[in-house]
Tab-separated table of C-alpha atoms in Angstrom:
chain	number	residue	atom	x	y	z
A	1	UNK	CA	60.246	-11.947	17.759
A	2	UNK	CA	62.831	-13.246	15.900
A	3	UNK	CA	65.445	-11.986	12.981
A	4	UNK	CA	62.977	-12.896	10.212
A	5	UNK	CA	59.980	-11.415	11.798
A	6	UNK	CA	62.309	-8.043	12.536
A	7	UNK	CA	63.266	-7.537	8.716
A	8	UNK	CA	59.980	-8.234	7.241
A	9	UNK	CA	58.522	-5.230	9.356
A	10	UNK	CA	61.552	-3.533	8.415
A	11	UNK	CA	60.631	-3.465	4.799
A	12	UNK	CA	57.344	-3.235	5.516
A	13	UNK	CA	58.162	0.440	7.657
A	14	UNK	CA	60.542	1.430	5.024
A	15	UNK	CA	57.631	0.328	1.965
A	16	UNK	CA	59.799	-1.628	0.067
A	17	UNK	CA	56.973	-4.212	0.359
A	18	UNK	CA	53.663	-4.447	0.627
A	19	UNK	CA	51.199	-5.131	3.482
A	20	UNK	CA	50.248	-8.259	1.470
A	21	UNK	CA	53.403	-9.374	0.454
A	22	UNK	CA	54.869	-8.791	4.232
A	23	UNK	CA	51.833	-11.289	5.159
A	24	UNK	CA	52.969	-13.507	2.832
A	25	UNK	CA	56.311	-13.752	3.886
A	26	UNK	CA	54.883	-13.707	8.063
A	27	UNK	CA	53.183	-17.223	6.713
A	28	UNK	CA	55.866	-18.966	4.862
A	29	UNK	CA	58.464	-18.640	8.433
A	30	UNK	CA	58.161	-21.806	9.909
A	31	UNK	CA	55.377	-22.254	12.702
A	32	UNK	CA	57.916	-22.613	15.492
A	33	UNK	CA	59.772	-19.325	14.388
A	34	UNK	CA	56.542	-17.654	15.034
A	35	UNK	CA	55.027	-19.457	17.961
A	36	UNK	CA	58.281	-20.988	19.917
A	37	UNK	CA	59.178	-24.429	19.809
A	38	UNK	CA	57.584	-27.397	21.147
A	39	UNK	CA	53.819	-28.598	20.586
A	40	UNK	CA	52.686	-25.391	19.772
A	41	UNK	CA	54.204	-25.684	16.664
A	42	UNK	CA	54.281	-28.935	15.675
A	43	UNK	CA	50.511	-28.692	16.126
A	44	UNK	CA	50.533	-26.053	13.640
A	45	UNK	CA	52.535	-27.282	11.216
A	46	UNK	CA	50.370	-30.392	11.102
A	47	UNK	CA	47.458	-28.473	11.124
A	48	UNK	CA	48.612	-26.785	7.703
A	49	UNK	CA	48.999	-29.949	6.154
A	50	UNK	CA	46.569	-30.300	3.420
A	51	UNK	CA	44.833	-33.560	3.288
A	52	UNK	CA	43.882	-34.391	-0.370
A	53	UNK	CA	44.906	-33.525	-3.821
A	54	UNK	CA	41.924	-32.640	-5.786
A	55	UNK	CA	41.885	-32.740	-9.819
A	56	UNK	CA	39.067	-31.514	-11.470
A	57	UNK	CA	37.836	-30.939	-14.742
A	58	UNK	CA	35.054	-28.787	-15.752
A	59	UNK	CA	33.348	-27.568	-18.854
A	60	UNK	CA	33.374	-23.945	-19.689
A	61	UNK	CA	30.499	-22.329	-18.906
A	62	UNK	CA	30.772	-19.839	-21.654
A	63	UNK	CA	30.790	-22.291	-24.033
A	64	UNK	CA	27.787	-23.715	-24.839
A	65	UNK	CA	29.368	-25.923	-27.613
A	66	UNK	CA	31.627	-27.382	-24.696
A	67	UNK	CA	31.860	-30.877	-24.007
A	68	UNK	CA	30.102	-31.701	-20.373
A	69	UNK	CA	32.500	-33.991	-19.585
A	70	UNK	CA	33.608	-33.815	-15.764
A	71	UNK	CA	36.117	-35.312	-13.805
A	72	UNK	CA	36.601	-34.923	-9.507
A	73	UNK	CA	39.217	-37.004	-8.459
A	74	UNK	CA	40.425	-36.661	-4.753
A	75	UNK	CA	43.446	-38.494	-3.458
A	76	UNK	CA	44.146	-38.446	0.118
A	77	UNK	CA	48.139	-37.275	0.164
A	78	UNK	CA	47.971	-40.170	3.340
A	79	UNK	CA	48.774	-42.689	0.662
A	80	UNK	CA	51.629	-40.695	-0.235
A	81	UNK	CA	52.759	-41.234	3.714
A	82	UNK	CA	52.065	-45.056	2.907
A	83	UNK	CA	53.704	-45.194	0.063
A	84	UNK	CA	56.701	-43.590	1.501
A	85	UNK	CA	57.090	-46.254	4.396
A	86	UNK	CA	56.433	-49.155	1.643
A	87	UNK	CA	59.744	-47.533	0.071
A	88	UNK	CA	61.799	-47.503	3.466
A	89	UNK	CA	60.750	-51.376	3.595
A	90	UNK	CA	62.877	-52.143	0.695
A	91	UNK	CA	65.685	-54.046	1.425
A	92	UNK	CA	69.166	-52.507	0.592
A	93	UNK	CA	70.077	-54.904	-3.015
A	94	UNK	CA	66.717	-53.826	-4.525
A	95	UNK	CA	67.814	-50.172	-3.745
A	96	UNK	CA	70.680	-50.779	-5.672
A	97	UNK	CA	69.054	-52.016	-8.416
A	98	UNK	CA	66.401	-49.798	-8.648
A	99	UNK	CA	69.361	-47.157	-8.765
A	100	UNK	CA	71.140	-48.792	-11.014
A	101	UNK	CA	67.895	-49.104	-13.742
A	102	UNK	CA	67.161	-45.966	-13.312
A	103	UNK	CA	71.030	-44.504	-13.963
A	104	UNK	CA	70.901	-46.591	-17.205
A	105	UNK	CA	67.761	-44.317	-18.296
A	106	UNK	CA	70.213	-41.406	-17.310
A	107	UNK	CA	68.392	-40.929	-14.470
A	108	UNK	CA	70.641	-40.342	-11.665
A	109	UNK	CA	68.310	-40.372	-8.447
A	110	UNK	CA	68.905	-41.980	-5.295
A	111	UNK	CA	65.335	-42.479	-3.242
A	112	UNK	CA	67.557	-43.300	-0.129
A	113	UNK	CA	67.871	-39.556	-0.125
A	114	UNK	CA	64.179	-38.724	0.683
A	115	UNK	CA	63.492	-38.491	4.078
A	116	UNK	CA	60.097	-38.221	6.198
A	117	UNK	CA	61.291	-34.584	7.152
A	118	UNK	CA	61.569	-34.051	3.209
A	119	UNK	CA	57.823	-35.269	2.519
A	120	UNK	CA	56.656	-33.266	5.409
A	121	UNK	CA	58.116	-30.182	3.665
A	122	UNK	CA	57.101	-31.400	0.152
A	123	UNK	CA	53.047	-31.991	1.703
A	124	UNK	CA	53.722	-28.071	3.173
A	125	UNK	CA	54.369	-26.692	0.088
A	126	UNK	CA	51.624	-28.696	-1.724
A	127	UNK	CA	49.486	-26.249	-0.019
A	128	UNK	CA	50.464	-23.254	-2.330
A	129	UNK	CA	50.448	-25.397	-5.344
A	130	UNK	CA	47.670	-24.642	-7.925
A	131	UNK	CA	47.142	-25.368	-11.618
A	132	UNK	CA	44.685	-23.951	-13.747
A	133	UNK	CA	44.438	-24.579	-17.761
A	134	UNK	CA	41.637	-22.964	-19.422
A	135	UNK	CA	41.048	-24.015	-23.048
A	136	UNK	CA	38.156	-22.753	-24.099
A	137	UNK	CA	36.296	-26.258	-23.962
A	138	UNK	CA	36.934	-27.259	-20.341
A	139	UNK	CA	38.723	-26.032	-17.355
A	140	UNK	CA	41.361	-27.998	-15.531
A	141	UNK	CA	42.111	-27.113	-11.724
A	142	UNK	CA	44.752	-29.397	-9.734
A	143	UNK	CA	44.717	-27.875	-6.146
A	144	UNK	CA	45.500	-29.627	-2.412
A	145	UNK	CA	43.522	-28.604	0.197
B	1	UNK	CA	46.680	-44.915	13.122
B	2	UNK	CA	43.908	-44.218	9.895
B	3	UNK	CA	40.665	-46.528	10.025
B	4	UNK	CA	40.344	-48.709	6.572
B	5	UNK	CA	37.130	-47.505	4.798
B	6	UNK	CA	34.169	-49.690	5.579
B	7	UNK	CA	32.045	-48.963	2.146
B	8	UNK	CA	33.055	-48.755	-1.052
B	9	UNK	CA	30.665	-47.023	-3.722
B	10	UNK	CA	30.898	-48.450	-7.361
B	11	UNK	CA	28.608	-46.677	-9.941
B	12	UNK	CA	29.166	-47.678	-13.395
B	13	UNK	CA	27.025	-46.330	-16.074
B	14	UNK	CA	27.221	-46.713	-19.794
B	15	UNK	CA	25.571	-48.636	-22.611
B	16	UNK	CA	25.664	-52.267	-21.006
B	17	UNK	CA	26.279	-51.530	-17.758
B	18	UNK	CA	24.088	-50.171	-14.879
B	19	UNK	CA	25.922	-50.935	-11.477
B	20	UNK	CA	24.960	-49.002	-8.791
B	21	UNK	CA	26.664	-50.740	-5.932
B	22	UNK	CA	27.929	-50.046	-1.988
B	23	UNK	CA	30.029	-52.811	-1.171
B	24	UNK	CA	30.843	-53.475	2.134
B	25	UNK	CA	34.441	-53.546	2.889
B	26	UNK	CA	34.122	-54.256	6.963
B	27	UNK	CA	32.940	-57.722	5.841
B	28	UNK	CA	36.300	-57.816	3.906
B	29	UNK	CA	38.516	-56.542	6.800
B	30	UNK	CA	37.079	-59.233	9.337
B	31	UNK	CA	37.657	-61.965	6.900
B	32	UNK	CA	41.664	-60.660	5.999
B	33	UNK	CA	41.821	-60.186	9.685
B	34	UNK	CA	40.918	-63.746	10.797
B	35	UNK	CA	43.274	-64.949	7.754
B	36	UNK	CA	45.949	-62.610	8.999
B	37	UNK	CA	45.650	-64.227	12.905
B	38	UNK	CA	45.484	-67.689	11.942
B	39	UNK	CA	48.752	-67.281	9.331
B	40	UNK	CA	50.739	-65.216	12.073
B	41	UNK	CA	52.552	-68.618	13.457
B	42	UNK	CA	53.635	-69.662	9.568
B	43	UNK	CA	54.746	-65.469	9.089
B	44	UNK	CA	56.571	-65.404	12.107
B	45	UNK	CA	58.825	-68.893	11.285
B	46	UNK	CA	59.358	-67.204	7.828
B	47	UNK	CA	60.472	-63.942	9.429
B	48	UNK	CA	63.213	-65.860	10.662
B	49	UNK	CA	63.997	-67.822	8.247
B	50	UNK	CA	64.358	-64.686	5.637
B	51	UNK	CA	65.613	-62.313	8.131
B	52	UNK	CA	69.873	-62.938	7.577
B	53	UNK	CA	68.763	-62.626	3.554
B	54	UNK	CA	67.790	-58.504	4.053
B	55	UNK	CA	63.858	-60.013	3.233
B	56	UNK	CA	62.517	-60.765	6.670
B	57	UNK	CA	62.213	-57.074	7.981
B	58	UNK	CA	60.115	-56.841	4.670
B	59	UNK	CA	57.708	-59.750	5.622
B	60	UNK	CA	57.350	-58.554	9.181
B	61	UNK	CA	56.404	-54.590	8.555
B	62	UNK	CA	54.471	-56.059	5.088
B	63	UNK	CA	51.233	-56.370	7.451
B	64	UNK	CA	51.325	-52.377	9.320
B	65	UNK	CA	52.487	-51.020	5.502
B	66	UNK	CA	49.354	-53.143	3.499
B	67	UNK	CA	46.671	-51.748	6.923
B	68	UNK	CA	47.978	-48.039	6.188
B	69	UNK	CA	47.839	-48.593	2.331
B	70	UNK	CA	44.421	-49.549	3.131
B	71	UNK	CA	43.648	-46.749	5.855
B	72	UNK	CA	44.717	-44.309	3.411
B	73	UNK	CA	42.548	-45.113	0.769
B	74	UNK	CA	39.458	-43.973	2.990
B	75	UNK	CA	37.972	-40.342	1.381
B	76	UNK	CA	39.534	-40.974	-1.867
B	77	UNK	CA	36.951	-40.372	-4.708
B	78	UNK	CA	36.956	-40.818	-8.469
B	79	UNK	CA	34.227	-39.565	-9.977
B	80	UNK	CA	34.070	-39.140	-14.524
B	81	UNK	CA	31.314	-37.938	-15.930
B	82	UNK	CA	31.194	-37.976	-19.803
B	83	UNK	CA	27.590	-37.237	-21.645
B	84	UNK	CA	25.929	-40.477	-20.524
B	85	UNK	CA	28.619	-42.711	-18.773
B	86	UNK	CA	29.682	-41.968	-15.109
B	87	UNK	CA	32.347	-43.711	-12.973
B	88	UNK	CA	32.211	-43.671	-9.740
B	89	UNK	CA	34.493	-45.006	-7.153
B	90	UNK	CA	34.129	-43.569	-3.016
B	91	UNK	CA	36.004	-45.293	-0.442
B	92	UNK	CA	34.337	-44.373	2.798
């Protein structure tokens, strides 16, 4: 058990959190902090990736004057992988003037910065993300699973 | 290393147009693939040629990048309903 693990229980024994929050925080450590290095945790880590982003758009039930329009669009977040080693292809002068277009639009961004580990992380995370808009009309859900 | 999708559903419904289509992508693949083989020779002399001008490295990895593009497109669905016109587009 490691120093992360420790203080979560911690708060948990002295109920300054919640047994749902203190699960929370168990599955946000990093897979090899709670299963040891190695495989193990690579495997897991991988296995958390999710594997599309969904969009869809659906009318509201409640409203029988709703439009029935519907959208279900799934992307496979593999293309994102593609598209990030069609970016490391680049060669070094179109870097430079991609980065120098893009600090004319006051953008100041350097994509040499991104790096596999980073999209790994960013894929992670895309499993927590969720966005719901209800308007009356229609509901919009953008989820990854 | 992904698979590329052999089918592709196309459903297009509206006014004019009834398409209803699975289109078979395999076909496609064999045909890029033979091209692909026979043009190696010519790629691999321009490789070469472009590789002290930053561009070669580009031409070489341009074939595993364009078969992963592909691969990744397999499971990827588009599908718009709106009253009586629906798009459809599956790559499986």
């Amino acid at each position: 058990m490691d120093n992360n693990q420790r203080k979560i229980l911690e708060m948990l024994a002295d109920k300054k959190i919640s047994v749902d929050e203190a699960e929370r925080l168990m599955s946000l450590l990093k897979p090899e902090d709670s299963s040891g290095t190695g495989s193990a945790g690579e495997t897991k880590q991988t296995k958390n990736l999710p594997k599309y982003l969904r969009v869809e758009v659906k009318p509201n039930s409640d409203n029988p004057a709703a439009p029935h329009d519907r959208v279900n669009i799934r992307v496979p977040l593999a293309l994102v992988r593609a598209g990030m080693k069609l970016g490391a292809m680049i060669p070094p002068d179109a870097y430079n003037q991609v980065d120098s277009a893009l600090k004319e639009k006051g953008i100041e961004f350097d994509w040499r910065n991104i790096k596999p580990e980073n999209l790994e992380e960013f894929l992670i995370c895309l499993n927590d993300l969720e966005v719901d808009v209800h308007n009356g009309q229609q509901t919009v859900h953008i989820y990854a699973e | 290393m992904s698979i590329p999708p052999c089918l592709m559903r196309l459903k297009i419904i509206n006014g004019r147009h009834h398409i209803n289509l699975w289109l078979p992508l395999f076909l496609a693949w064999i045909i890029l693939g033979a091209l692909a083989l026979a043009l190696s020779p010519l790629v691999a002399i321009l490789v070469l040629i472009l590789w002290p001008f930053g561009w070669g490295k580009v031409l070489l990895m341009s074939g595993p990048t364009f078969y992963n593009g592909i691969g990744a497109l397999r499971e990827m669905k588009i599908d718009i309903k709106k009253s009586e016109e629906v798009v459809l587009i599956y790559f499986r």
